[in-house]
């Protein structure tokens, strides 16, 4: 089924330079997620989770290599001097652990968070596969990655059910609320940056010219020379002082 946002995804991936930039950015996020999962494997006391986290970490590292390889190939094929705009917020990709403090979270919270993150990535990558028909090598990269993300989404939910059968649903809801909160903070920060830029631009074009005009008028009102007031003499000029 085609997503409601298909035209938007098509727009985001249409430009080859932007496509390459997105892939390189995805590579960084995947590699970052892989490092966090190695850390998660170190801190968990559950041997089954340790093995799964390590496999997961290897998958994310492979995704990073796939995205980087394809991104670099696209950049090499670009005509020199081509330009494009950044539109990162429109192609989020996988968010990894999203600055989650792996050491501070227990296995349950980590699994719930990972499950939602992988689910979102699987959904995004399905949409990207659908709009990349004109670029089979990039589409194939997403297909390969999507296969793994679907496994990650499934195993994290199954393991959450195993380690916390009574609390699994609640854990997922808490993780969902935390994701919403982080998304809100990201949006608020982006809006603050945008509003700050608009205010500074308005100041530059509206307020600064008023001050410049006032300064010009004040300068015109001043008679030429250093000062119109003659210095008072303390006494006759009979001595040096
Ligand atoms: Fe991944
Ligand atoms: Fe993943």
PDB file of N, CA, C and O in Angstrom, residues 13 16 19-20 23 63 65-77 125 128-129 131-146:
ATOM      1  N   UNK A  13      13.923  12.092  -1.984  1.00  0.00           N
ATOM      2  CA  UNK A  13      14.944  11.210  -2.569  1.00  0.00           C
ATOM      3  C   UNK A  13      15.211  11.502  -4.040  1.00  0.00           C
ATOM      4  O   UNK A  13      16.052  10.866  -4.662  1.00  0.00           O
ATOM      5  N   UNK A  16      19.856  13.704  -6.441  1.00  0.00           N
ATOM      6  CA  UNK A  16      20.924  12.716  -6.241  1.00  0.00           C
ATOM      7  C   UNK A  16      21.898  13.126  -5.142  1.00  0.00           C
ATOM      8  O   UNK A  16      22.407  12.299  -4.396  1.00  0.00           O
ATOM      9  N   UNK A  19      20.246  12.648  -1.886  1.00  0.00           N
ATOM     10  CA  UNK A  19      20.160  11.203  -1.663  1.00  0.00           C
ATOM     11  C   UNK A  19      21.476  10.698  -1.063  1.00  0.00           C
ATOM     12  O   UNK A  19      21.486   9.955  -0.082  1.00  0.00           O
ATOM     13  N   UNK A  20      22.570  11.142  -1.655  1.00  0.00           N
ATOM     14  CA  UNK A  20      23.892  10.727  -1.148  1.00  0.00           C
ATOM     15  C   UNK A  20      24.112  11.238   0.273  1.00  0.00           C
ATOM     16  O   UNK A  20      24.610  10.506   1.141  1.00  0.00           O
ATOM     17  N   UNK A  23      22.194   9.154   2.737  1.00  0.00           N
ATOM     18  CA  UNK A  23      22.782   7.825   2.940  1.00  0.00           C
ATOM     19  C   UNK A  23      24.009   7.911   3.853  1.00  0.00           C
ATOM     20  O   UNK A  23      24.203   7.066   4.730  1.00  0.00           O
ATOM     21  N   UNK A  63      24.961  -2.309   8.070  1.00  0.00           N
ATOM     22  CA  UNK A  63      24.096  -1.279   7.460  1.00  0.00           C
ATOM     23  C   UNK A  63      24.897  -0.003   7.214  1.00  0.00           C
ATOM     24  O   UNK A  63      24.752   0.647   6.176  1.00  0.00           O
ATOM     25  N   UNK A  65      28.050   0.263   6.656  1.00  0.00           N
ATOM     26  CA  UNK A  65      28.947   0.049   5.496  1.00  0.00           C
ATOM     27  C   UNK A  65      28.155   0.124   4.187  1.00  0.00           C
ATOM     28  O   UNK A  65      28.624   0.709   3.200  1.00  0.00           O
ATOM     29  N   UNK A  66      26.956  -0.485   4.184  1.00  0.00           N
ATOM     30  CA  UNK A  66      26.129  -0.461   2.965  1.00  0.00           C
ATOM     31  C   UNK A  66      25.740   0.971   2.595  1.00  0.00           C
ATOM     32  O   UNK A  66      25.861   1.394   1.436  1.00  0.00           O
ATOM     33  N   UNK A  67      25.260   1.723   3.589  1.00  0.00           N
ATOM     34  CA  UNK A  67      24.838   3.108   3.314  1.00  0.00           C
ATOM     35  C   UNK A  67      26.030   3.970   2.879  1.00  0.00           C
ATOM     36  O   UNK A  67      25.919   4.761   1.946  1.00  0.00           O
ATOM     37  N   UNK A  68      27.160   3.803   3.563  1.00  0.00           N
ATOM     38  CA  UNK A  68      28.318   4.621   3.216  1.00  0.00           C
ATOM     39  C   UNK A  68      28.799   4.286   1.807  1.00  0.00           C
ATOM     40  O   UNK A  68      29.075   5.184   1.006  1.00  0.00           O
ATOM     41  N   UNK A  69      28.860   2.988   1.509  1.00  0.00           N
ATOM     42  CA  UNK A  69      29.326   2.577   0.182  1.00  0.00           C
ATOM     43  C   UNK A  69      28.452   3.149  -0.919  1.00  0.00           C
ATOM     44  O   UNK A  69      28.955   3.697  -1.910  1.00  0.00           O
ATOM     45  N   UNK A  70      27.149   3.074  -0.735  1.00  0.00           N
ATOM     46  CA  UNK A  70      26.237   3.579  -1.772  1.00  0.00           C
ATOM     47  C   UNK A  70      26.274   5.112  -1.833  1.00  0.00           C
ATOM     48  O   UNK A  70      26.235   5.703  -2.910  1.00  0.00           O
ATOM     49  N   UNK A  71      26.348   5.757  -0.662  1.00  0.00           N
ATOM     50  CA  UNK A  71      26.404   7.224  -0.623  1.00  0.00           C
ATOM     51  C   UNK A  71      27.649   7.744  -1.344  1.00  0.00           C
ATOM     52  O   UNK A  71      27.572   8.682  -2.136  1.00  0.00           O
ATOM     53  N   UNK A  72      28.777   7.090  -1.106  1.00  0.00           N
ATOM     54  CA  UNK A  72      30.022   7.525  -1.750  1.00  0.00           C
ATOM     55  C   UNK A  72      29.971   7.274  -3.257  1.00  0.00           C
ATOM     56  O   UNK A  72      30.469   8.085  -4.041  1.00  0.00           O
ATOM     57  N   UNK A  73      29.359   6.158  -3.654  1.00  0.00           N
ATOM     58  CA  UNK A  73      29.233   5.865  -5.095  1.00  0.00           C
ATOM     59  C   UNK A  73      28.383   6.948  -5.773  1.00  0.00           C
ATOM     60  O   UNK A  73      28.698   7.396  -6.882  1.00  0.00           O
ATOM     61  N   UNK A  74      27.310   7.373  -5.102  1.00  0.00           N
ATOM     62  CA  UNK A  74      26.454   8.422  -5.676  1.00  0.00           C
ATOM     63  C   UNK A  74      27.209   9.740  -5.784  1.00  0.00           C
ATOM     64  O   UNK A  74      27.071  10.464  -6.769  1.00  0.00           O
ATOM     65  N   UNK A  75      27.991  10.044  -4.757  1.00  0.00           N
ATOM     66  CA  UNK A  75      28.750  11.304  -4.783  1.00  0.00           C
ATOM     67  C   UNK A  75      29.763  11.295  -5.928  1.00  0.00           C
ATOM     68  O   UNK A  75      29.924  12.282  -6.643  1.00  0.00           O
ATOM     69  N   UNK A  76      30.420  10.145  -6.115  1.00  0.00           N
ATOM     70  CA  UNK A  76      31.401  10.050  -7.204  1.00  0.00           C
ATOM     71  C   UNK A  76      30.738  10.238  -8.569  1.00  0.00           C
ATOM     72  O   UNK A  76      31.348  10.752  -9.500  1.00  0.00           O
ATOM     73  N   UNK A  77      29.483   9.837  -8.673  1.00  0.00           N
ATOM     74  CA  UNK A  77      28.784   9.935  -9.966  1.00  0.00           C
ATOM     75  C   UNK A  77      28.153  11.306 -10.207  1.00  0.00           C
ATOM     76  O   UNK A  77      27.612  11.555 -11.294  1.00  0.00           O
ATOM     77  N   UNK A 125      11.963   2.770   5.859  1.00  0.00           N
ATOM     78  CA  UNK A 125      12.709   2.129   4.776  1.00  0.00           C
ATOM     79  C   UNK A 125      11.761   1.486   3.756  1.00  0.00           C
ATOM     80  O   UNK A 125      12.068   1.434   2.568  1.00  0.00           O
ATOM     81  N   UNK A 128      10.890   4.259   1.515  1.00  0.00           N
ATOM     82  CA  UNK A 128      11.991   4.646   0.629  1.00  0.00           C
ATOM     83  C   UNK A 128      12.148   3.645  -0.521  1.00  0.00           C
ATOM     84  O   UNK A 128      12.413   4.032  -1.655  1.00  0.00           O
ATOM     85  N   UNK A 129      11.982   2.354  -0.191  1.00  0.00           N
ATOM     86  CA  UNK A 129      12.058   1.328  -1.252  1.00  0.00           C
ATOM     87  C   UNK A 129      11.010   1.637  -2.329  1.00  0.00           C
ATOM     88  O   UNK A 129      11.266   1.531  -3.531  1.00  0.00           O
ATOM     89  N   UNK A 131       9.800   4.449  -3.366  1.00  0.00           N
ATOM     90  CA  UNK A 131       9.999   5.621  -4.241  1.00  0.00           C
ATOM     91  C   UNK A 131      11.355   5.611  -4.946  1.00  0.00           C
ATOM     92  O   UNK A 131      11.682   6.550  -5.666  1.00  0.00           O
ATOM     93  N   UNK A 132      12.148   4.535  -4.754  1.00  0.00           N
ATOM     94  CA  UNK A 132      13.489   4.525  -5.360  1.00  0.00           C
ATOM     95  C   UNK A 132      13.568   3.609  -6.583  1.00  0.00           C
ATOM     96  O   UNK A 132      14.614   3.029  -6.872  1.00  0.00           O
ATOM     97  N   UNK A 133      12.454   3.506  -7.300  1.00  0.00           N
ATOM     98  CA  UNK A 133      12.422   2.643  -8.477  1.00  0.00           C
ATOM     99  C   UNK A 133      13.415   3.051  -9.550  1.00  0.00           C
ATOM    100  O   UNK A 133      13.881   2.214 -10.329  1.00  0.00           O
ATOM    101  N   UNK A 134      13.783   4.332  -9.585  1.00  0.00           N
ATOM    102  CA  UNK A 134      14.707   4.803 -10.629  1.00  0.00           C
ATOM    103  C   UNK A 134      16.176   4.559 -10.259  1.00  0.00           C
ATOM    104  O   UNK A 134      17.071   4.876 -11.040  1.00  0.00           O
ATOM    105  N   UNK A 135      16.410   4.027  -9.068  1.00  0.00           N
ATOM    106  CA  UNK A 135      17.786   3.830  -8.606  1.00  0.00           C
ATOM    107  C   UNK A 135      17.896   2.451  -7.943  1.00  0.00           C
ATOM    108  O   UNK A 135      17.946   2.325  -6.712  1.00  0.00           O
ATOM    109  N   UNK A 136      17.920   1.373  -8.770  1.00  0.00           N
ATOM    110  CA  UNK A 136      17.916   0.015  -8.205  1.00  0.00           C
ATOM    111  C   UNK A 136      19.034  -0.257  -7.189  1.00  0.00           C
ATOM    112  O   UNK A 136      18.763  -0.915  -6.175  1.00  0.00           O
ATOM    113  N   UNK A 137      20.282   0.217  -7.382  1.00  0.00           N
ATOM    114  CA  UNK A 137      21.311  -0.091  -6.362  1.00  0.00           C
ATOM    115  C   UNK A 137      20.954   0.481  -4.978  1.00  0.00           C
ATOM    116  O   UNK A 137      21.118  -0.201  -3.963  1.00  0.00           O
ATOM    117  N   UNK A 138      20.427   1.734  -4.941  1.00  0.00           N
ATOM    118  CA  UNK A 138      20.058   2.316  -3.642  1.00  0.00           C
ATOM    119  C   UNK A 138      18.846   1.585  -3.067  1.00  0.00           C
ATOM    120  O   UNK A 138      18.784   1.303  -1.867  1.00  0.00           O
ATOM    121  N   UNK A 139      17.897   1.264  -3.938  1.00  0.00           N
ATOM    122  CA  UNK A 139      16.698   0.542  -3.479  1.00  0.00           C
ATOM    123  C   UNK A 139      17.091  -0.817  -2.890  1.00  0.00           C
ATOM    124  O   UNK A 139      16.564  -1.231  -1.858  1.00  0.00           O
ATOM    125  N   UNK A 140      18.079  -1.490  -3.528  1.00  0.00           N
ATOM    126  CA  UNK A 140      18.507  -2.802  -3.020  1.00  0.00           C
ATOM    127  C   UNK A 140      19.173  -2.693  -1.651  1.00  0.00           C
ATOM    128  O   UNK A 140      19.030  -3.582  -0.802  1.00  0.00           O
ATOM    129  N   UNK A 141      19.910  -1.589  -1.445  1.00  0.00           N
ATOM    130  CA  UNK A 141      20.520  -1.360  -0.129  1.00  0.00           C
ATOM    131  C   UNK A 141      19.417  -1.275   0.926  1.00  0.00           C
ATOM    132  O   UNK A 141      19.465  -1.925   1.976  1.00  0.00           O
ATOM    133  N   UNK A 142      18.379  -0.498   0.635  1.00  0.00           N
ATOM    134  CA  UNK A 142      17.281  -0.360   1.596  1.00  0.00           C
ATOM    135  C   UNK A 142      16.552  -1.688   1.808  1.00  0.00           C
ATOM    136  O   UNK A 142      16.128  -1.994   2.920  1.00  0.00           O
ATOM    137  N   UNK A 143      16.424  -2.469   0.745  1.00  0.00           N
ATOM    138  CA  UNK A 143      15.745  -3.768   0.882  1.00  0.00           C
ATOM    139  C   UNK A 143      16.515  -4.674   1.836  1.00  0.00           C
ATOM    140  O   UNK A 143      15.925  -5.340   2.695  1.00  0.00           O
ATOM    141  N   UNK A 144      17.857  -4.710   1.666  1.00  0.00           N
ATOM    142  CA  UNK A 144      18.692  -5.554   2.541  1.00  0.00           C
ATOM    143  C   UNK A 144      18.571  -5.092   3.989  1.00  0.00           C
ATOM    144  O   UNK A 144      18.402  -5.901   4.902  1.00  0.00           O
ATOM    145  N   UNK A 145      18.669  -3.774   4.182  1.00  0.00           N
ATOM    146  CA  UNK A 145      18.623  -3.220   5.545  1.00  0.00           C
ATOM    147  C   UNK A 145      17.244  -3.468   6.155  1.00  0.00           C
ATOM    148  O   UNK A 145      17.130  -3.845   7.328  1.00  0.00           O
ATOM    149  N   UNK A 146      16.223  -3.289   5.340  1.00  0.00           N
ATOM    150  CA  UNK A 146      14.842  -3.476   5.816  1.00  0.00           C
ATOM    151  C   UNK A 146      14.624  -4.889   6.353  1.00  0.00           C
ATOM    152  O   UNK A 146      13.950  -5.090   7.370  1.00  0.00           O
TER     153      UNK A 146
END
